mmCIF file with all atom_site columns, C-alpha atoms in Angstrom:
data_model
loop_
_atom_site.group_PDB
_atom_site.id
_atom_site.type_symbol
_atom_site.label_atom_id
_atom_site.label_alt_id
_atom_site.label_comp_id
_atom_site.label_asym_id
_atom_site.label_entity_id
_atom_site.label_seq_id
_atom_site.pdbx_PDB_ins_code
_atom_site.Cartn_x
_atom_site.Cartn_y
_atom_site.Cartn_z
_atom_site.occupancy
_atom_site.B_iso_or_equiv
_atom_site.pdbx_formal_charge
_atom_site.auth_seq_id
_atom_site.auth_comp_id
_atom_site.auth_asym_id
_atom_site.auth_atom_id
_atom_site.pdbx_PDB_model_num
ATOM 1   C CA . UNK L 1 1   ? -6.439  -12.742 -15.341 1.00 93.00 ? 162 UNK L CA 1
ATOM 2   C CA . UNK L 1 2   ? -4.492  -15.857 -13.962 1.00 95.00 ? 163 UNK L CA 1
ATOM 3   C CA . UNK L 1 3   ? -2.356  -14.406 -11.176 1.00 95.00 ? 164 UNK L CA 1
ATOM 4   C CA . UNK L 1 4   ? 0.153   -16.080 -8.724  1.00 93.00 ? 165 UNK L CA 1
ATOM 5   C CA . UNK L 1 5   ? -0.472  -14.728 -5.431  1.00 93.00 ? 166 UNK L CA 1
ATOM 6   C CA . UNK L 1 6   ? 2.727   -14.005 -2.786  1.00 91.00 ? 167 UNK L CA 1
ATOM 7   C CA . UNK L 1 7   ? 1.729   -14.623 0.887   1.00 89.00 ? 168 UNK L CA 1
ATOM 8   C CA . UNK L 1 8   ? -1.798  -16.927 0.561   1.00 89.00 ? 169 UNK L CA 1
ATOM 9   C CA . UNK L 1 9   ? -1.684  -17.767 3.807   1.00 87.00 ? 170 UNK L CA 1
ATOM 10  C CA . UNK L 1 10  ? -0.508  -14.734 5.580   1.00 88.00 ? 171 UNK L CA 1
ATOM 11  C CA . UNK L 1 11  ? -3.421  -12.766 7.955   1.00 87.00 ? 172 UNK L CA 1
ATOM 12  C CA . UNK L 1 12  ? -3.869  -10.393 4.064   1.00 89.00 ? 173 UNK L CA 1
ATOM 13  C CA . UNK L 1 13  ? -3.220  -13.520 1.525   1.00 88.00 ? 174 UNK L CA 1
ATOM 14  C CA . UNK L 1 14  ? -5.500  -15.956 3.334   1.00 92.00 ? 175 UNK L CA 1
ATOM 15  C CA . UNK L 1 15  ? -8.411  -12.406 3.549   1.00 93.00 ? 176 UNK L CA 1
ATOM 16  C CA . UNK L 1 16  ? -7.699  -11.804 -0.370  1.00 92.00 ? 177 UNK L CA 1
ATOM 17  C CA . UNK L 1 17  ? -7.422  -15.431 -2.061  1.00 93.00 ? 178 UNK L CA 1
ATOM 18  C CA . UNK L 1 18  ? -10.873 -15.956 -1.170  1.00 95.00 ? 179 UNK L CA 1
ATOM 19  C CA . UNK L 1 19  ? -12.046 -12.642 -2.641  1.00 94.00 ? 180 UNK L CA 1
ATOM 20  C CA . UNK L 1 20  ? -9.427  -12.877 -5.971  1.00 93.00 ? 181 UNK L CA 1
ATOM 21  C CA . UNK L 1 21  ? -11.448 -15.874 -6.744  1.00 92.00 ? 182 UNK L CA 1
ATOM 22  C CA . UNK L 1 22  ? -15.127 -14.447 -6.101  1.00 94.00 ? 183 UNK L CA 1
ATOM 23  C CA . UNK L 1 23  ? -13.804 -11.962 -8.826  1.00 94.00 ? 184 UNK L CA 1
ATOM 24  C CA . UNK L 1 24  ? -12.712 -14.660 -11.278 1.00 94.00 ? 185 UNK L CA 1
ATOM 25  C CA . UNK L 1 25  ? -8.427  -14.681 -11.225 1.00 94.00 ? 186 UNK L CA 1
ATOM 26  C CA . UNK L 1 26  ? -7.615  -17.775 -11.550 1.00 95.00 ? 187 UNK L CA 1
ATOM 27  C CA . UNK L 1 27  ? -4.788  -19.220 -9.403  1.00 93.00 ? 188 UNK L CA 1
ATOM 28  C CA . UNK L 1 28  ? -1.330  -20.367 -11.173 1.00 94.00 ? 189 UNK L CA 1
ATOM 29  C CA . UNK L 1 29  ? 1.922   -21.564 -10.645 1.00 88.00 ? 190 UNK L CA 1
ATOM 30  C CA . UNK L 1 30  ? 4.639   -18.476 -11.015 1.00 84.00 ? 191 UNK L CA 1
ATOM 31  C CA . UNK L 1 31  ? 5.339   -20.176 -14.652 1.00 86.00 ? 192 UNK L CA 1
ATOM 32  C CA . UNK L 1 32  ? 1.846   -19.198 -15.805 1.00 93.00 ? 193 UNK L CA 1
ATOM 33  C CA . UNK L 1 33  ? 1.130   -16.195 -13.842 1.00 93.00 ? 194 UNK L CA 1
ATOM 34  C CA . UNK L 1 34  ? 0.136   -13.108 -16.154 1.00 94.00 ? 195 UNK L CA 1
ATOM 35  C CA . UNK L 1 35  ? 0.606   -10.889 -12.813 1.00 94.00 ? 196 UNK L CA 1
ATOM 36  C CA . UNK L 1 36  ? 1.736   -11.601 -9.177  1.00 92.00 ? 197 UNK L CA 1
ATOM 37  C CA . UNK L 1 37  ? 0.721   -10.457 -6.113  1.00 94.00 ? 198 UNK L CA 1
ATOM 38  C CA . UNK L 1 38  ? 2.803   -9.918  -3.465  1.00 92.00 ? 199 UNK L CA 1
ATOM 39  C CA . UNK L 1 39  ? 1.852   -9.107  0.350   1.00 90.00 ? 200 UNK L CA 1
ATOM 40  C CA . UNK L 1 40  ? 4.531   -10.858 2.451   1.00 87.00 ? 201 UNK L CA 1
ATOM 41  C CA . UNK L 1 41  ? 6.777   -9.387  4.150   1.00 81.00 ? 202 UNK L CA 1
ATOM 42  C CA . UNK L 1 42  ? 9.995   -7.253  3.541   1.00 80.00 ? 203 UNK L CA 1
ATOM 43  C CA . UNK L 1 43  ? 12.518  -9.237  2.846   1.00 80.00 ? 204 UNK L CA 1
ATOM 44  C CA . UNK L 1 44  ? 10.579  -11.979 0.342   1.00 84.00 ? 205 UNK L CA 1
ATOM 45  C CA . UNK L 1 45  ? 8.637   -9.173  -1.570  1.00 81.00 ? 206 UNK L CA 1
ATOM 46  C CA . UNK L 1 46  ? 12.274  -7.334  -2.681  1.00 80.00 ? 207 UNK L CA 1
ATOM 47  C CA . UNK L 1 47  ? 12.899  -11.085 -3.583  1.00 80.00 ? 208 UNK L CA 1
ATOM 48  C CA . UNK L 1 48  ? 9.615   -11.532 -5.383  1.00 76.00 ? 209 UNK L CA 1
ATOM 49  C CA . UNK L 1 49  ? 9.530   -8.334  -6.688  1.00 72.00 ? 210 UNK L CA 1
ATOM 50  C CA . UNK L 1 50  ? 12.638  -9.416  -8.781  1.00 77.00 ? 211 UNK L CA 1
ATOM 51  C CA . UNK L 1 51  ? 11.375  -12.564 -10.097 1.00 78.00 ? 212 UNK L CA 1
ATOM 52  C CA . UNK L 1 52  ? 8.664   -10.733 -11.563 1.00 82.00 ? 213 UNK L CA 1
ATOM 53  C CA . UNK L 1 53  ? 10.523  -9.293  -14.274 1.00 80.00 ? 214 UNK L CA 1
ATOM 54  C CA . UNK L 1 54  ? 13.174  -11.699 -14.565 1.00 82.00 ? 215 UNK L CA 1
ATOM 55  C CA . UNK L 1 55  ? 9.944   -13.807 -15.361 1.00 85.00 ? 216 UNK L CA 1
ATOM 56  C CA . UNK L 1 56  ? 8.133   -11.136 -18.005 1.00 90.00 ? 217 UNK L CA 1
ATOM 57  C CA . UNK L 1 57  ? 5.298   -11.277 -15.605 1.00 93.00 ? 218 UNK L CA 1
ATOM 58  C CA . UNK L 1 58  ? 3.880   -7.736  -13.850 1.00 95.00 ? 219 UNK L CA 1
ATOM 59  C CA . UNK L 1 59  ? 3.524   -7.413  -10.378 1.00 93.00 ? 220 UNK L CA 1
ATOM 60  C CA . UNK L 1 60  ? 1.298   -5.692  -7.704  1.00 95.00 ? 221 UNK L CA 1
ATOM 61  C CA . UNK L 1 61  ? 3.100   -5.136  -4.485  1.00 93.00 ? 222 UNK L CA 1
ATOM 62  C CA . UNK L 1 62  ? 1.181   -4.361  -0.906  1.00 88.00 ? 223 UNK L CA 1
ATOM 63  C CA . UNK L 1 63  ? 4.130   -5.425  1.015   1.00 83.00 ? 224 UNK L CA 1
ATOM 64  C CA . UNK L 1 64  ? 5.600   -1.727  3.004   1.00 80.00 ? 225 UNK L CA 1
ATOM 65  C CA . UNK L 1 65  ? 9.285   -1.551  4.390   1.00 81.00 ? 226 UNK L CA 1
ATOM 66  C CA . UNK L 1 66  ? 11.785  -2.109  1.752   1.00 87.00 ? 227 UNK L CA 1
ATOM 67  C CA . UNK L 1 67  ? 13.180  0.477   -1.225  1.00 89.00 ? 228 UNK L CA 1
ATOM 68  C CA . UNK L 1 68  ? 11.337  0.016   -4.632  1.00 91.00 ? 229 UNK L CA 1
ATOM 69  C CA . UNK L 1 69  ? 13.277  2.007   -7.012  1.00 93.00 ? 230 UNK L CA 1
ATOM 70  C CA . UNK L 1 70  ? 15.578  -0.347  -8.195  1.00 91.00 ? 231 UNK L CA 1
ATOM 71  C CA . UNK L 1 71  ? 13.107  -2.650  -9.270  1.00 91.00 ? 232 UNK L CA 1
ATOM 72  C CA . UNK L 1 72  ? 11.262  -0.253  -10.886 1.00 93.00 ? 233 UNK L CA 1
ATOM 73  C CA . UNK L 1 73  ? 14.261  0.316   -12.853 1.00 94.00 ? 234 UNK L CA 1
ATOM 74  C CA . UNK L 1 74  ? 14.347  -3.737  -14.069 1.00 92.00 ? 235 UNK L CA 1
ATOM 75  C CA . UNK L 1 75  ? 11.055  -3.627  -14.519 1.00 93.00 ? 236 UNK L CA 1
ATOM 76  C CA . UNK L 1 76  ? 11.037  -0.678  -17.073 1.00 95.00 ? 237 UNK L CA 1
ATOM 77  C CA . UNK L 1 77  ? 14.104  -1.865  -18.833 1.00 94.00 ? 238 UNK L CA 1
ATOM 78  C CA . UNK L 1 78  ? 11.935  -4.986  -19.567 1.00 94.00 ? 239 UNK L CA 1
ATOM 79  C CA . UNK L 1 79  ? 8.735   -2.906  -20.577 1.00 96.00 ? 240 UNK L CA 1
ATOM 80  C CA . UNK L 1 80  ? 6.711   -3.871  -17.268 1.00 95.00 ? 241 UNK L CA 1
ATOM 81  C CA . UNK L 1 81  ? 4.281   -2.818  -14.610 1.00 96.00 ? 242 UNK L CA 1
ATOM 82  C CA . UNK L 1 82  ? 5.200   -3.192  -11.164 1.00 95.00 ? 243 UNK L CA 1
ATOM 83  C CA . UNK L 1 83  ? 2.587   -1.294  -8.595  1.00 96.00 ? 244 UNK L CA 1
ATOM 84  C CA . UNK L 1 84  ? 3.419   -0.790  -5.265  1.00 94.00 ? 245 UNK L CA 1
ATOM 85  C CA . UNK L 1 85  ? 0.599   0.735   -2.625  1.00 93.00 ? 246 UNK L CA 1
ATOM 86  C CA . UNK L 1 86  ? 1.535   1.687   1.100   1.00 87.00 ? 247 UNK L CA 1
ATOM 87  C CA . UNK L 1 87  ? -2.271  0.793   1.550   1.00 91.00 ? 248 UNK L CA 1
ATOM 88  C CA . UNK L 1 88  ? -4.803  -0.517  -0.485  1.00 94.00 ? 249 UNK L CA 1
ATOM 89  C CA . UNK L 1 89  ? -7.695  0.656   1.541   1.00 96.00 ? 250 UNK L CA 1
ATOM 90  C CA . UNK L 1 90  ? -9.230  3.397   -0.294  1.00 96.00 ? 251 UNK L CA 1
ATOM 91  C CA . UNK L 1 91  ? -10.419 5.050   2.666   1.00 97.00 ? 252 UNK L CA 1
ATOM 92  C CA . UNK L 1 92  ? -6.593  5.596   3.685   1.00 96.00 ? 253 UNK L CA 1
ATOM 93  C CA . UNK L 1 93  ? -5.378  7.124   0.277   1.00 95.00 ? 254 UNK L CA 1
ATOM 94  C CA . UNK L 1 94  ? -8.873  9.174   0.933   1.00 96.00 ? 255 UNK L CA 1
ATOM 95  C CA . UNK L 1 95  ? -7.563  10.246  4.222   1.00 97.00 ? 256 UNK L CA 1
ATOM 96  C CA . UNK L 1 96  ? -3.857  11.643  2.409   1.00 97.00 ? 257 UNK L CA 1
ATOM 97  C CA . UNK L 1 97  ? -5.989  13.818  -0.188  1.00 96.00 ? 258 UNK L CA 1
ATOM 98  C CA . UNK L 1 98  ? -7.957  15.308  3.138   1.00 98.00 ? 259 UNK L CA 1
ATOM 99  C CA . UNK L 1 99  ? -4.166  16.147  5.214   1.00 98.00 ? 260 UNK L CA 1
ATOM 100 C CA . UNK L 1 100 ? -2.497  17.388  2.141   1.00 97.00 ? 261 UNK L CA 1
ATOM 101 C CA . UNK L 1 101 ? -5.239  19.856  1.854   1.00 98.00 ? 262 UNK L CA 1
ATOM 102 C CA . UNK L 1 102 ? -6.055  20.168  5.312   1.00 98.00 ? 263 UNK L CA 1
ATOM 103 C CA . UNK L 1 103 ? -2.331  21.671  5.538   1.00 98.00 ? 264 UNK L CA 1
ATOM 104 C CA . UNK L 1 104 ? -3.055  24.560  3.177   1.00 97.00 ? 265 UNK L CA 1
ATOM 105 C CA . UNK L 1 105 ? -4.435  25.875  6.117   1.00 97.00 ? 266 UNK L CA 1
ATOM 106 C CA . UNK L 1 106 ? -3.175  24.608  9.076   1.00 97.00 ? 267 UNK L CA 1
ATOM 107 C CA . UNK L 1 107 ? 0.321   23.775  7.924   1.00 95.00 ? 268 UNK L CA 1
ATOM 108 C CA . UNK L 1 108 ? 1.721   22.361  12.206  1.00 97.00 ? 269 UNK L CA 1
ATOM 109 C CA . UNK L 1 109 ? 0.341   18.229  12.147  1.00 98.00 ? 270 UNK L CA 1
ATOM 110 C CA . UNK L 1 110 ? 1.881   15.213  13.629  1.00 98.00 ? 271 UNK L CA 1
ATOM 111 C CA . UNK L 1 111 ? 0.740   11.861  12.143  1.00 98.00 ? 272 UNK L CA 1
ATOM 112 C CA . UNK L 1 112 ? 0.111   8.572   14.775  1.00 98.00 ? 273 UNK L CA 1
ATOM 113 C CA . UNK L 1 113 ? -0.419  5.465   13.089  1.00 98.00 ? 274 UNK L CA 1
ATOM 114 C CA . UNK L 1 114 ? -1.233  2.215   15.039  1.00 98.00 ? 275 UNK L CA 1
ATOM 115 C CA . UNK L 1 115 ? -0.733  -1.514  14.127  1.00 97.00 ? 276 UNK L CA 1
ATOM 116 C CA . UNK L 1 116 ? -0.775  -4.539  15.374  1.00 96.00 ? 277 UNK L CA 1
ATOM 117 C CA . UNK L 1 117 ? 2.885   -6.104  16.912  1.00 95.00 ? 278 UNK L CA 1
ATOM 118 C CA . UNK L 1 118 ? 3.669   -8.227  14.186  1.00 90.00 ? 279 UNK L CA 1
ATOM 119 C CA . UNK L 1 119 ? 4.843   -5.663  11.839  1.00 90.00 ? 280 UNK L CA 1
ATOM 120 C CA . UNK L 1 120 ? 7.900   -4.840  10.930  1.00 83.00 ? 281 UNK L CA 1
ATOM 121 C CA . UNK L 1 121 ? 8.274   -2.093  9.957   1.00 88.00 ? 282 UNK L CA 1
ATOM 122 C CA . UNK L 1 122 ? 8.023   1.273   11.886  1.00 94.00 ? 283 UNK L CA 1
ATOM 123 C CA . UNK L 1 123 ? 7.352   4.412   10.866  1.00 96.00 ? 284 UNK L CA 1
ATOM 124 C CA . UNK L 1 124 ? 4.473   2.479   8.028   1.00 94.00 ? 285 UNK L CA 1
ATOM 125 C CA . UNK L 1 125 ? 4.161   3.332   4.638   1.00 91.00 ? 286 UNK L CA 1
ATOM 126 C CA . UNK L 1 126 ? 1.344   4.179   4.917   1.00 94.00 ? 287 UNK L CA 1
ATOM 127 C CA . UNK L 1 127 ? 2.501   6.780   7.484   1.00 97.00 ? 288 UNK L CA 1
ATOM 128 C CA . UNK L 1 128 ? 5.466   7.742   5.018   1.00 95.00 ? 289 UNK L CA 1
ATOM 129 C CA . UNK L 1 129 ? 3.462   7.975   2.229   1.00 93.00 ? 290 UNK L CA 1
ATOM 130 C CA . UNK L 1 130 ? 1.075   11.136  4.170   1.00 97.00 ? 291 UNK L CA 1
ATOM 131 C CA . UNK L 1 131 ? 4.054   13.210  5.523   1.00 97.00 ? 292 UNK L CA 1
ATOM 132 C CA . UNK L 1 132 ? 5.320   13.401  1.940   1.00 95.00 ? 293 UNK L CA 1
ATOM 133 C CA . UNK L 1 133 ? 2.306   14.761  1.325   1.00 95.00 ? 294 UNK L CA 1
ATOM 134 C CA . UNK L 1 134 ? 2.827   17.160  3.923   1.00 97.00 ? 295 UNK L CA 1
ATOM 135 C CA . UNK L 1 135 ? 4.954   20.438  4.482   1.00 93.00 ? 296 UNK L CA 1
ATOM 136 C CA . UNK L 1 136 ? 7.644   20.329  7.618   1.00 87.00 ? 297 UNK L CA 1
ATOM 137 C CA . UNK L 1 137 ? 7.747   16.745  7.642   1.00 90.00 ? 298 UNK L CA 1
ATOM 138 C CA . UNK L 1 138 ? 5.814   16.423  10.415  1.00 97.00 ? 299 UNK L CA 1
ATOM 139 C CA . UNK L 1 139 ? 6.358   14.273  13.109  1.00 98.00 ? 300 UNK L CA 1
ATOM 140 C CA . UNK L 1 140 ? 5.313   10.363  12.562  1.00 98.00 ? 301 UNK L CA 1
ATOM 141 C CA . UNK L 1 141 ? 4.591   8.795   15.941  1.00 98.00 ? 302 UNK L CA 1
ATOM 142 C CA . UNK L 1 142 ? 4.513   4.312   15.574  1.00 98.00 ? 303 UNK L CA 1
ATOM 143 C CA . UNK L 1 143 ? 2.559   2.189   18.259  1.00 98.00 ? 304 UNK L CA 1
ATOM 144 C CA . UNK L 1 144 ? 2.629   -1.742  17.799  1.00 98.00 ? 305 UNK L CA 1
ATOM 145 C CA . UNK L 1 145 ? 0.260   -3.721  20.203  1.00 98.00 ? 306 UNK L CA 1
ATOM 146 C CA . UNK L 1 146 ? -1.661  -6.791  19.818  1.00 97.00 ? 307 UNK L CA 1
ATOM 147 C CA . UNK L 1 147 ? -5.491  -6.232  19.263  1.00 96.00 ? 308 UNK L CA 1
ATOM 148 C CA . UNK L 1 148 ? -4.760  -3.382  16.413  1.00 97.00 ? 309 UNK L CA 1
ATOM 149 C CA . UNK L 1 149 ? -5.223  -4.084  12.654  1.00 96.00 ? 310 UNK L CA 1
ATOM 150 C CA . UNK L 1 150 ? -4.313  -0.083  10.589  1.00 96.00 ? 311 UNK L CA 1
ATOM 151 C CA . UNK L 1 151 ? -4.984  2.809   11.930  1.00 98.00 ? 312 UNK L CA 1
ATOM 152 C CA . UNK L 1 152 ? -4.031  6.442   11.372  1.00 98.00 ? 313 UNK L CA 1
ATOM 153 C CA . UNK L 1 153 ? -4.842  10.054  12.529  1.00 98.00 ? 314 UNK L CA 1
ATOM 154 C CA . UNK L 1 154 ? -3.239  12.999  11.584  1.00 98.00 ? 315 UNK L CA 1
ATOM 155 C CA . UNK L 1 155 ? -3.350  15.965  13.995  1.00 98.00 ? 316 UNK L CA 1
ATOM 156 C CA . UNK L 1 156 ? -3.393  19.444  12.668  1.00 98.00 ? 317 UNK L CA 1
ATOM 157 C CA . UNK L 1 157 ? -2.756  21.809  15.554  1.00 98.00 ? 318 UNK L CA 1
ATOM 158 C CA . UNK L 1 158 ? -4.277  25.937  15.390  1.00 97.00 ? 319 UNK L CA 1
ATOM 159 C CA . UNK L 1 159 ? -4.542  28.439  17.852  1.00 96.00 ? 320 UNK L CA 1
ATOM 160 C CA . UNK L 1 160 ? -7.185  27.135  19.854  1.00 98.00 ? 321 UNK L CA 1
ATOM 161 C CA . UNK L 1 161 ? -8.118  24.398  17.407  1.00 98.00 ? 322 UNK L CA 1
ATOM 162 C CA . UNK L 1 162 ? -7.547  21.063  16.257  1.00 98.00 ? 323 UNK L CA 1
ATOM 163 C CA . UNK L 1 163 ? -8.117  19.061  13.230  1.00 98.00 ? 324 UNK L CA 1
ATOM 164 C CA . UNK L 1 164 ? -8.113  15.179  13.465  1.00 98.00 ? 325 UNK L CA 1
ATOM 165 C CA . UNK L 1 165 ? -8.167  13.146  10.412  1.00 98.00 ? 326 UNK L CA 1
ATOM 166 C CA . UNK L 1 166 ? -8.013  9.483   11.052  1.00 98.00 ? 327 UNK L CA 1
ATOM 167 C CA . UNK L 1 167 ? -8.970  5.856   9.131   1.00 98.00 ? 328 UNK L CA 1
ATOM 168 C CA . UNK L 1 168 ? -9.300  3.019   10.730  1.00 98.00 ? 329 UNK L CA 1
ATOM 169 C CA . UNK L 1 169 ? -8.821  -0.335  9.338   1.00 97.00 ? 330 UNK L CA 1
ATOM 170 C CA . UNK L 1 170 ? -10.809 -2.449  11.346  1.00 97.00 ? 331 UNK L CA 1
ATOM 171 C CA . UNK L 1 171 ? -10.621 -6.537  9.289   1.00 95.00 ? 332 UNK L CA 1
ATOM 172 C CA . UNK L 1 172 ? -8.041  -6.928  6.401   1.00 93.00 ? 333 UNK L CA 1
ATOM 173 C CA . UNK L 1 173 ? -10.944 -6.894  3.745   1.00 95.00 ? 334 UNK L CA 1
ATOM 174 C CA . UNK L 1 174 ? -10.869 -2.847  3.766   1.00 96.00 ? 335 UNK L CA 1
ATOM 175 C CA . UNK L 1 175 ? -8.054  -3.776  1.765   1.00 95.00 ? 336 UNK L CA 1
ATOM 176 C CA . UNK L 1 176 ? -9.613  -6.107  -1.315  1.00 95.00 ? 337 UNK L CA 1
ATOM 177 C CA . UNK L 1 177 ? -11.345 -3.389  -3.028  1.00 96.00 ? 338 UNK L CA 1
ATOM 178 C CA . UNK L 1 178 ? -8.011  -1.699  -3.666  1.00 96.00 ? 339 UNK L CA 1
ATOM 179 C CA . UNK L 1 179 ? -6.333  -4.829  -4.613  1.00 96.00 ? 340 UNK L CA 1
ATOM 180 C CA . UNK L 1 180 ? -8.935  -5.663  -7.450  1.00 96.00 ? 341 UNK L CA 1
ATOM 181 C CA . UNK L 1 181 ? -8.352  -2.067  -8.542  1.00 96.00 ? 342 UNK L CA 1
ATOM 182 C CA . UNK L 1 182 ? -5.067  -2.662  -8.881  1.00 96.00 ? 343 UNK L CA 1
ATOM 183 C CA . UNK L 1 183 ? -5.573  -6.115  -11.098 1.00 95.00 ? 344 UNK L CA 1
ATOM 184 C CA . UNK L 1 184 ? -8.001  -4.710  -13.371 1.00 95.00 ? 345 UNK L CA 1
ATOM 185 C CA . UNK L 1 185 ? -5.530  -1.356  -14.179 1.00 96.00 ? 346 UNK L CA 1
ATOM 186 C CA . UNK L 1 186 ? -2.079  -2.717  -14.215 1.00 96.00 ? 347 UNK L CA 1
ATOM 187 C CA . UNK L 1 187 ? -2.308  -3.688  -17.813 1.00 95.00 ? 348 UNK L CA 1
ATOM 188 C CA . UNK L 1 188 ? -2.694  0.073   -18.485 1.00 95.00 ? 349 UNK L CA 1
ATOM 189 C CA . UNK L 1 189 ? 0.128   1.439   -16.201 1.00 97.00 ? 350 UNK L CA 1
ATOM 190 C CA . UNK L 1 190 ? 3.044   2.572   -17.835 1.00 97.00 ? 351 UNK L CA 1
ATOM 191 C CA . UNK L 1 191 ? 6.259   0.325   -17.547 1.00 96.00 ? 352 UNK L CA 1
ATOM 192 C CA . UNK L 1 192 ? 8.346   0.502   -14.667 1.00 96.00 ? 353 UNK L CA 1
ATOM 193 C CA . UNK L 1 193 ? 7.529   1.661   -10.777 1.00 96.00 ? 354 UNK L CA 1
ATOM 194 C CA . UNK L 1 194 ? 4.073   3.099   -9.719  1.00 96.00 ? 355 UNK L CA 1
ATOM 195 C CA . UNK L 1 195 ? 3.416   3.645   -6.162  1.00 94.00 ? 356 UNK L CA 1
ATOM 196 C CA . UNK L 1 196 ? 0.128   3.866   -4.891  1.00 92.00 ? 357 UNK L CA 1
ATOM 197 C CA . UNK L 1 197 ? -3.439  3.203   -4.866  1.00 93.00 ? 358 UNK L CA 1
ATOM 198 C CA . UNK L 1 198 ? -3.941  7.540   -5.345  1.00 92.00 ? 359 UNK L CA 1
ATOM 199 C CA . UNK L 1 199 ? -2.428  7.029   -8.939  1.00 92.00 ? 360 UNK L CA 1
ATOM 200 C CA . UNK L 1 200 ? -5.467  4.610   -9.354  1.00 94.00 ? 361 UNK L CA 1
ATOM 201 C CA . UNK L 1 201 ? -8.481  6.635   -8.393  1.00 90.00 ? 362 UNK L CA 1
ATOM 202 C CA . UNK L 1 202 ? -9.965  9.333   -10.581 1.00 72.00 ? 363 UNK L CA 1
#
């Protein structure tokens, strides 16, 4: 697939670029692209997400901290796909699934999410998605410190017990399989906005 990658020089993009190239994708300018992959910052992602439907190109966005709903409506009007994932790590998606199951039996929960100090949004998109899957809504605690990449734990309290479900992304290579899956599934998605890697997993 001919891909225009926004954020290629960033922390995620610098890992993603060689992986996409190694999987047979070709990097091209926006005018020649069959799809856009955005891993930038919230303000830039919104602008890039608008460029995509205006140019007739479907888009995969891995940036959180912005509202994709208006651009999803624009994409739907143009018959194009806009896929947005708060987290491309497959383990993080499974964490949310397991947390939703645990909440059926232990409804009292809180979320702790930890990211590097450069992350601009708090709470993270993953924490928000987790909270939406749980009753409550549960409290979210955000930590921003150097040395961290992306970590989250969901704590369920019951009488005399504590259940912790945790996911750790130690490097940004954790996101590569999810992005490759999103590009593979993108043409088969319905027009408009699709949110979350969970929608692509069988």
